[in-house]
Short mmCIF file of C-alpha atoms and ligand atoms in Angstrom, two decimals:
data_model
loop_
_atom_site.label_atom_id
_atom_site.label_comp_id
_atom_site.label_asym_id
_atom_site.label_seq_id
_atom_site.Cartn_x
_atom_site.Cartn_y
_atom_site.Cartn_z
CA MET A 1168 -23.38 -7.63 27.27
CA SER A 1169 -23.70 -6.97 23.52
CA PHE A 1170 -21.49 -6.10 20.59
CA ILE A 1171 -22.27 -3.58 17.89
CA ILE A 1172 -21.07 -3.19 14.30
CA ILE A 1173 -21.29 0.29 12.80
CA ALA A 1174 -20.03 0.07 9.22
CA PRO A 1175 -21.19 -0.03 5.59
CA PRO A 1176 -22.91 -3.27 4.39
CA VAL A 1177 -19.52 -4.45 3.15
CA PRO A 1178 -17.78 -5.38 5.47
CA THR A 1179 -20.64 -5.64 8.03
CA GLN A 1180 -22.17 -8.83 6.63
CA LYS A 1181 -18.98 -10.89 6.75
CA TRP A 1182 -18.05 -9.71 10.24
CA LYS A 1183 -21.56 -10.55 11.42
CA GLU A 1184 -21.34 -14.06 9.97
CA GLU A 1185 -17.94 -14.59 11.53
CA LEU A 1186 -19.04 -13.34 14.95
CA GLU A 1187 -22.15 -15.51 14.90
CA LEU A 1188 -19.96 -18.48 14.08
CA ILE A 1189 -17.20 -17.90 16.64
CA ALA A 1190 -19.24 -16.38 19.46
CA PRO A 1191 -22.94 -17.20 18.91
CA GLU A 1192 -23.68 -16.46 22.56
CA ILE A 1193 -22.91 -12.73 22.19
CA PRO A 1194 -25.92 -10.60 21.18
CA LEU A 1195 -25.01 -8.49 18.19
CA VAL A 1196 -26.51 -5.17 17.10
CA ILE A 1197 -26.01 -3.94 13.53
CA GLY A 1198 -26.09 -0.18 13.12
CA THR A 1199 -26.76 2.36 15.84
CA ASP A 1200 -30.40 1.50 16.47
CA THR A 1201 -30.86 -0.28 19.77
CA ASP A 1202 -33.23 0.07 22.71
CA ASN A 1203 -30.55 -1.12 25.09
CA PRO A 1204 -27.51 1.07 24.48
CA ASP A 1205 -26.20 0.35 27.98
CA ASP A 1206 -25.67 -3.33 27.05
CA ILE A 1207 -23.10 -2.49 24.39
CA ILE A 1208 -19.55 -3.13 25.60
CA CYS A 1209 -17.69 -3.49 22.30
CA ALA A 1210 -18.07 -1.53 19.05
CA MET A 1211 -16.54 -2.58 15.75
CA VAL A 1212 -16.50 0.42 13.46
CA TRP A 1213 -15.60 1.58 9.97
CA LYS A 1214 -16.12 5.27 9.23
CA GLN A 1215 -18.74 5.74 11.91
CA LYS A 1216 -20.36 9.16 12.10
CA PRO A 1217 -18.75 11.36 14.78
CA GLY A 1218 -20.72 11.25 18.00
CA VAL A 1219 -22.65 8.01 17.35
CA LEU A 1220 -20.70 6.10 20.00
CA ASN A 1221 -21.59 8.57 22.76
CA ARG A 1222 -24.84 6.87 23.72
CA PHE A 1223 -23.06 3.65 24.63
CA LYS A 1224 -22.08 4.54 28.18
CA ASN A 1225 -20.65 1.10 29.04
CA LEU A 1226 -18.40 0.76 26.03
CA LYS A 1227 -15.13 -0.94 26.95
CA LEU A 1228 -13.50 -1.40 23.56
CA ILE A 1229 -13.63 0.17 20.11
CA PHE A 1230 -12.17 -1.89 17.29
CA SER A 1231 -11.27 -0.48 13.88
CA MET A 1232 -12.40 -2.87 11.15
CA GLY A 1233 -9.23 -2.13 9.21
CA ALA A 1234 -5.54 -1.41 9.67
CA GLY A 1235 -5.99 2.35 9.47
CA VAL A 1236 -7.69 4.23 12.29
CA ASP A 1237 -7.91 7.74 10.84
CA HIS A 1238 -11.60 7.09 10.14
CA VAL A 1239 -12.26 6.30 13.82
CA LEU A 1240 -10.23 9.18 15.19
CA LEU A 1241 -12.09 11.77 13.13
CA ASP A 1242 -14.51 11.52 16.04
CA ASP A 1243 -12.85 13.46 18.84
CA SER A 1244 -15.81 12.94 21.16
CA ILE A 1245 -14.70 9.36 21.97
CA PRO A 1246 -13.76 9.40 25.68
CA GLU A 1247 -10.04 8.93 26.35
CA HIS A 1248 -10.56 5.98 28.67
CA ILE A 1249 -12.04 3.73 25.97
CA PRO A 1250 -9.22 1.86 24.23
CA ILE A 1251 -9.21 1.79 20.44
CA CYS A 1252 -7.55 -1.22 18.81
CA ARG A 1253 -6.90 -2.05 15.19
CA VAL A 1254 -6.34 -5.15 13.12
CA VAL A 1255 -2.73 -6.22 12.78
CA ASP A 1256 -2.91 -9.34 10.70
CA PRO A 1257 -0.14 -11.33 8.97
CA GLN A 1258 -2.64 -12.35 6.29
CA MET A 1259 -3.28 -8.69 5.58
CA ALA A 1260 0.47 -8.07 5.39
CA PHE A 1261 0.78 -11.05 3.00
CA SER A 1262 -1.86 -9.62 0.72
CA MET A 1263 -0.56 -6.03 0.93
CA SER A 1264 3.03 -6.99 0.24
CA ASN A 1265 2.05 -9.19 -2.70
CA PHE A 1266 0.06 -6.33 -4.15
CA VAL A 1267 3.05 -4.02 -3.88
CA LEU A 1268 5.34 -6.70 -5.35
CA MET A 1269 3.02 -6.91 -8.33
CA ALA A 1270 3.24 -3.14 -8.83
CA VAL A 1271 7.03 -3.12 -8.48
CA LEU A 1272 7.62 -6.14 -10.74
CA ASN A 1273 5.36 -4.81 -13.49
CA HIS A 1274 7.33 -1.58 -13.45
CA HIS A 1275 10.67 -3.39 -13.18
CA ARG A 1276 10.05 -5.42 -16.33
CA SER A 1277 8.05 -2.74 -18.25
CA LEU A 1278 4.98 -4.92 -18.44
CA TYR A 1279 2.68 -2.03 -19.34
CA ASN A 1280 4.84 -1.29 -22.38
CA TYR A 1281 4.63 -4.93 -23.49
CA ARG A 1282 0.87 -4.77 -23.01
CA LYS A 1283 0.68 -1.77 -25.32
CA ALA A 1284 2.90 -3.57 -27.83
CA GLN A 1285 0.63 -6.62 -27.66
CA GLU A 1286 -2.40 -4.47 -28.43
CA LYS A 1287 -0.63 -3.48 -31.66
CA LYS A 1288 0.51 -7.11 -32.32
CA HIS A 1289 4.02 -5.75 -32.12
CA TRP A 1290 6.97 -8.03 -31.19
CA ALA A 1291 8.80 -5.61 -28.87
CA GLN A 1292 11.90 -7.70 -28.25
CA PHE A 1293 14.83 -5.83 -26.66
CA GLU A 1294 12.90 -2.55 -26.63
CA PHE A 1295 12.43 -2.14 -22.92
CA GLU A 1296 15.04 -2.15 -20.24
CA GLU A 1297 15.12 -4.15 -17.05
CA ARG A 1298 15.06 -1.18 -14.72
CA ASN A 1299 17.68 -0.76 -12.02
CA LEU A 1300 15.43 -0.07 -9.07
CA LYS A 1301 16.34 1.59 -5.81
CA ILE A 1302 13.26 1.12 -3.76
CA GLY A 1303 12.29 3.25 -0.78
CA VAL A 1304 9.55 2.16 1.59
CA LEU A 1305 8.18 5.22 3.35
CA GLY A 1306 6.61 3.95 6.56
CA THR A 1307 8.08 0.68 7.77
CA GLY A 1308 5.37 -0.23 10.25
CA PHE A 1309 3.84 -3.70 10.30
CA LEU A 1310 2.73 -3.64 6.66
CA GLY A 1311 5.60 -1.53 5.29
CA MET A 1312 8.22 -3.72 6.94
CA ASN A 1313 6.71 -6.82 5.39
CA VAL A 1314 6.80 -5.16 1.97
CA ALA A 1315 10.42 -4.00 2.42
CA LYS A 1316 11.62 -7.40 3.65
CA LYS A 1317 10.01 -9.25 0.75
CA LEU A 1318 11.49 -6.89 -1.84
CA HIS A 1319 14.86 -7.19 -0.14
CA ALA A 1320 14.61 -10.98 -0.15
CA LEU A 1321 13.96 -10.86 -3.91
CA GLY A 1322 17.31 -9.14 -4.32
CA PHE A 1323 16.17 -5.56 -4.81
CA GLN A 1324 18.06 -2.66 -3.34
CA VAL A 1325 15.72 -1.47 -0.59
CA MET A 1326 15.72 1.38 1.91
CA GLY A 1327 13.24 2.16 4.64
CA TYR A 1328 12.12 5.31 6.38
CA SER A 1329 10.26 5.33 9.65
CA THR A 1330 9.60 7.76 12.50
CA SER A 1331 11.33 5.35 14.87
CA ASN A 1332 14.66 3.53 14.57
CA LYS A 1333 14.27 0.03 13.14
CA GLU A 1334 16.61 -2.96 13.03
CA THR A 1335 16.59 -3.93 9.35
CA PRO A 1336 18.70 -6.04 7.00
CA PHE A 1337 18.72 -3.00 4.63
CA PRO A 1338 19.52 0.71 5.21
CA SER A 1339 16.92 2.47 7.32
CA TYR A 1340 16.44 6.17 7.85
CA THR A 1341 14.56 8.14 10.43
CA GLY A 1342 13.89 11.70 11.64
CA VAL A 1343 15.80 14.39 9.72
CA GLU A 1344 17.24 11.82 7.29
CA MET A 1345 14.16 12.03 5.07
CA ASP A 1346 15.91 14.00 2.31
CA THR A 1347 18.85 11.56 2.25
CA PHE A 1348 16.38 8.70 1.94
CA LEU A 1349 14.46 10.40 -0.87
CA SER A 1350 17.56 11.38 -2.84
CA GLN A 1351 18.63 7.74 -3.20
CA ILE A 1352 15.47 6.10 -4.52
CA ASN A 1353 13.70 5.77 -7.86
CA VAL A 1354 10.68 3.83 -6.57
CA LEU A 1355 8.75 5.34 -3.68
CA ILE A 1356 6.32 3.06 -1.88
CA CYS A 1357 4.10 4.89 0.56
CA LEU A 1358 2.71 2.98 3.52
CA VAL A 1359 2.42 5.67 6.16
CA PRO A 1360 -0.74 6.02 8.23
CA TYR A 1361 -2.81 9.15 7.68
CA THR A 1362 -2.15 11.68 10.45
CA PRO A 1363 -1.96 15.49 10.48
CA LYS A 1364 1.81 15.04 9.94
CA THR A 1365 1.44 12.89 6.82
CA GLU A 1366 -1.38 14.89 5.25
CA ALA A 1367 -0.32 16.01 1.74
CA LEU A 1368 3.15 14.57 2.34
CA LEU A 1369 3.40 13.27 -1.24
CA ASN A 1370 3.61 16.70 -2.83
CA TYR A 1371 5.64 18.42 -5.53
CA ASP A 1372 8.41 19.53 -3.13
CA LEU A 1373 8.92 15.97 -1.97
CA PHE A 1374 8.90 14.60 -5.53
CA LYS A 1375 11.68 17.02 -6.48
CA LYS A 1376 13.91 15.48 -3.81
CA LEU A 1377 13.71 12.01 -5.39
CA THR A 1378 16.06 10.55 -7.98
CA GLN A 1379 14.51 11.54 -11.29
CA PRO A 1380 12.47 9.93 -12.59
CA THR A 1381 10.82 7.97 -9.77
CA TYR A 1382 7.90 5.57 -9.83
CA LEU A 1383 5.31 6.25 -7.11
CA ILE A 1384 3.25 3.56 -5.40
CA ASN A 1385 0.70 4.72 -2.83
CA VAL A 1386 -1.28 2.09 -0.94
CA SER A 1387 -1.79 4.04 2.28
CA ARG A 1388 -4.32 6.85 2.27
CA GLY A 1389 -5.43 9.28 -0.41
CA SER A 1390 -5.13 12.29 1.92
CA VAL A 1391 -1.38 11.65 2.04
CA GLN A 1392 -1.07 12.52 -1.66
CA VAL A 1393 -1.64 15.74 -3.59
CA GLU A 1394 -3.05 14.58 -6.91
CA ARG A 1395 -2.53 17.94 -8.60
CA ASP A 1396 1.19 17.63 -7.75
CA ILE A 1397 1.38 14.02 -8.95
CA LEU A 1398 0.01 15.15 -12.33
CA LYS A 1399 2.49 18.02 -12.50
CA ALA A 1400 5.39 15.72 -11.60
CA LEU A 1401 4.26 13.22 -14.27
CA ASP A 1402 4.01 15.98 -16.87
CA GLU A 1403 7.48 17.21 -16.00
CA GLY A 1404 9.05 13.75 -15.99
CA ILE A 1405 9.88 13.93 -12.27
CA LEU A 1406 7.68 10.86 -11.89
CA ASN A 1407 7.75 8.25 -14.65
CA GLY A 1408 4.56 6.62 -13.51
CA ALA A 1409 2.39 5.86 -10.54
CA PHE A 1410 0.44 2.97 -9.09
CA LEU A 1411 -2.31 4.42 -6.94
CA ASP A 1412 -4.72 2.41 -4.85
CA VAL A 1413 -5.99 5.36 -2.80
CA PHE A 1414 -7.28 8.81 -3.69
CA GLU A 1415 -8.06 12.18 -2.14
CA GLN A 1416 -11.74 11.51 -2.86
CA GLU A 1417 -13.01 7.94 -3.10
CA PRO A 1418 -14.42 6.76 -5.40
CA LEU A 1419 -12.12 8.65 -7.76
CA SER A 1420 -14.22 11.07 -9.81
CA ALA A 1421 -14.70 10.27 -13.51
CA GLU A 1422 -13.45 13.84 -14.07
CA SER A 1423 -10.01 13.11 -12.61
CA PRO A 1424 -7.26 13.46 -15.26
CA LEU A 1425 -5.46 10.56 -13.53
CA TRP A 1426 -7.68 8.11 -15.46
CA GLN A 1427 -6.23 9.37 -18.72
CA TYR A 1428 -2.57 8.78 -17.94
CA SER A 1429 -1.28 5.54 -19.45
CA SER A 1430 1.62 5.63 -16.97
CA VAL A 1431 -0.81 5.60 -14.04
CA GLN A 1432 -2.37 2.41 -12.74
CA ILE A 1433 -5.53 2.87 -10.73
CA THR A 1434 -7.04 0.33 -8.36
CA PRO A 1435 -10.06 1.05 -6.15
CA HIS A 1436 -8.60 0.85 -2.61
CA ILE A 1437 -8.23 -2.92 -2.63
CA ALA A 1438 -4.49 -3.36 -2.03
CA SER A 1439 -5.18 -5.30 1.11
CA LEU A 1440 -8.45 -6.27 2.65
CA THR A 1441 -9.36 -7.12 6.20
CA TYR A 1442 -9.92 -10.80 6.90
CA PRO A 1443 -12.98 -11.01 9.20
CA LYS A 1444 -12.08 -14.43 10.66
CA GLU A 1445 -8.77 -13.28 12.14
CA SER A 1446 -10.08 -9.81 12.94
CA VAL A 1447 -13.03 -11.13 14.91
CA ARG A 1448 -10.67 -13.42 16.81
CA GLN A 1449 -8.60 -10.35 17.68
CA VAL A 1450 -11.67 -8.42 18.85
CA LEU A 1451 -12.60 -11.24 21.25
CA GLU A 1452 -9.04 -11.55 22.49
CA CYS A 1453 -8.81 -7.80 23.09
CA LEU A 1454 -12.05 -7.73 25.00
CA ASN A 1455 -10.86 -10.56 27.22
CA LEU A 1456 -7.71 -8.62 28.01
CA VAL A 1457 -9.72 -5.44 28.71
CA LYS A 1458 -11.85 -7.38 31.18
CA LYS A 1459 -8.74 -8.68 32.92
CA GLY A 1460 -7.17 -5.21 32.92
CA LEU A 1461 -4.20 -6.48 30.90
CA PRO A 1462 -2.25 -4.53 28.23
CA LEU A 1463 -3.76 -4.65 24.75
CA PRO A 1464 -1.95 -5.65 21.60
CA ASN A 1465 -2.34 -3.18 18.73
CA LYS A 1466 -3.82 -0.47 20.88
CA VAL A 1467 -3.88 2.83 19.04
CA ASP A 1468 -1.81 5.68 20.39
CA ARG A 1469 -4.26 8.54 19.96
CA LYS A 1470 -1.52 11.18 19.80
CA LYS A 1471 0.43 9.35 17.09
CA MET A 1472 -2.83 8.26 15.43
CA TYR A 1473 -1.67 4.70 14.76
C1 LIG B 636 -7.83 -0.15 4.69
O1 LIG B 636 -7.59 0.82 4.08
C2 LIG B 636 -7.49 -0.33 6.07
O2 LIG B 636 -7.13 0.64 6.75
O3 LIG B 636 -7.56 -1.47 6.54
#
């Protein structure tokens, strides 16, 4: 009975250290090279190449080394009977929501304008408004809900949109109410998973439905946004800025015009990171449940893709 990690060096090293600490008795294979593929019962993966899991005939559990699972599901050769689970971690939600708070608060109090003033040694008192924000969280899953609740607790006007009905202390929209949701907000925070339905969702047509201008924050997946349309919306004043942590192609090419926009903040897909200690604990717990034939927490619905 062995475990395998198939992922880039970061995060492999930390997960390996954590596993060796928590479960030193479990033999661990790094990468796909092993003479005993039949021993592998659990695979932890991040962007594995399609097909590489097929040689592990006794695999009982696949675990995504992050919150998103689009990278795992690109591989449609994974047999249906093998459960895929993902990390759902309060620490990750803490770090994601704080990241988004930072983006919102900087925009709220025009911090980038004060930064520019500072560079010119200019005392910009009373020059920038405290913006009246109407914040929409698109995708109130585990991470999105945490973001929305924190912003709401800070006193901001918050709205949520989700594919399912949610009990929330703020207005929530679902299904065909998307346009109503969009028309009321001037900050759009995107936290949807990447699925065929959300691909290119953040496009020009959607931007036009927002209160103008709107500030865009995307911390989900780059494939959800159309960068050409973001640039167009910025040029036309439909968007008054953007905070982007994810991109259609990562790393973002040096050629991308996004780098040049002073109203665009770029971070390199670091909004929230996976914490190996908790994640490894969840892998072991999941495997125990698989062995007992019990229901799994955070099992991915392959049709929904999250
Ligand atoms: C990171 O993007 C993740 O899905 O955890």
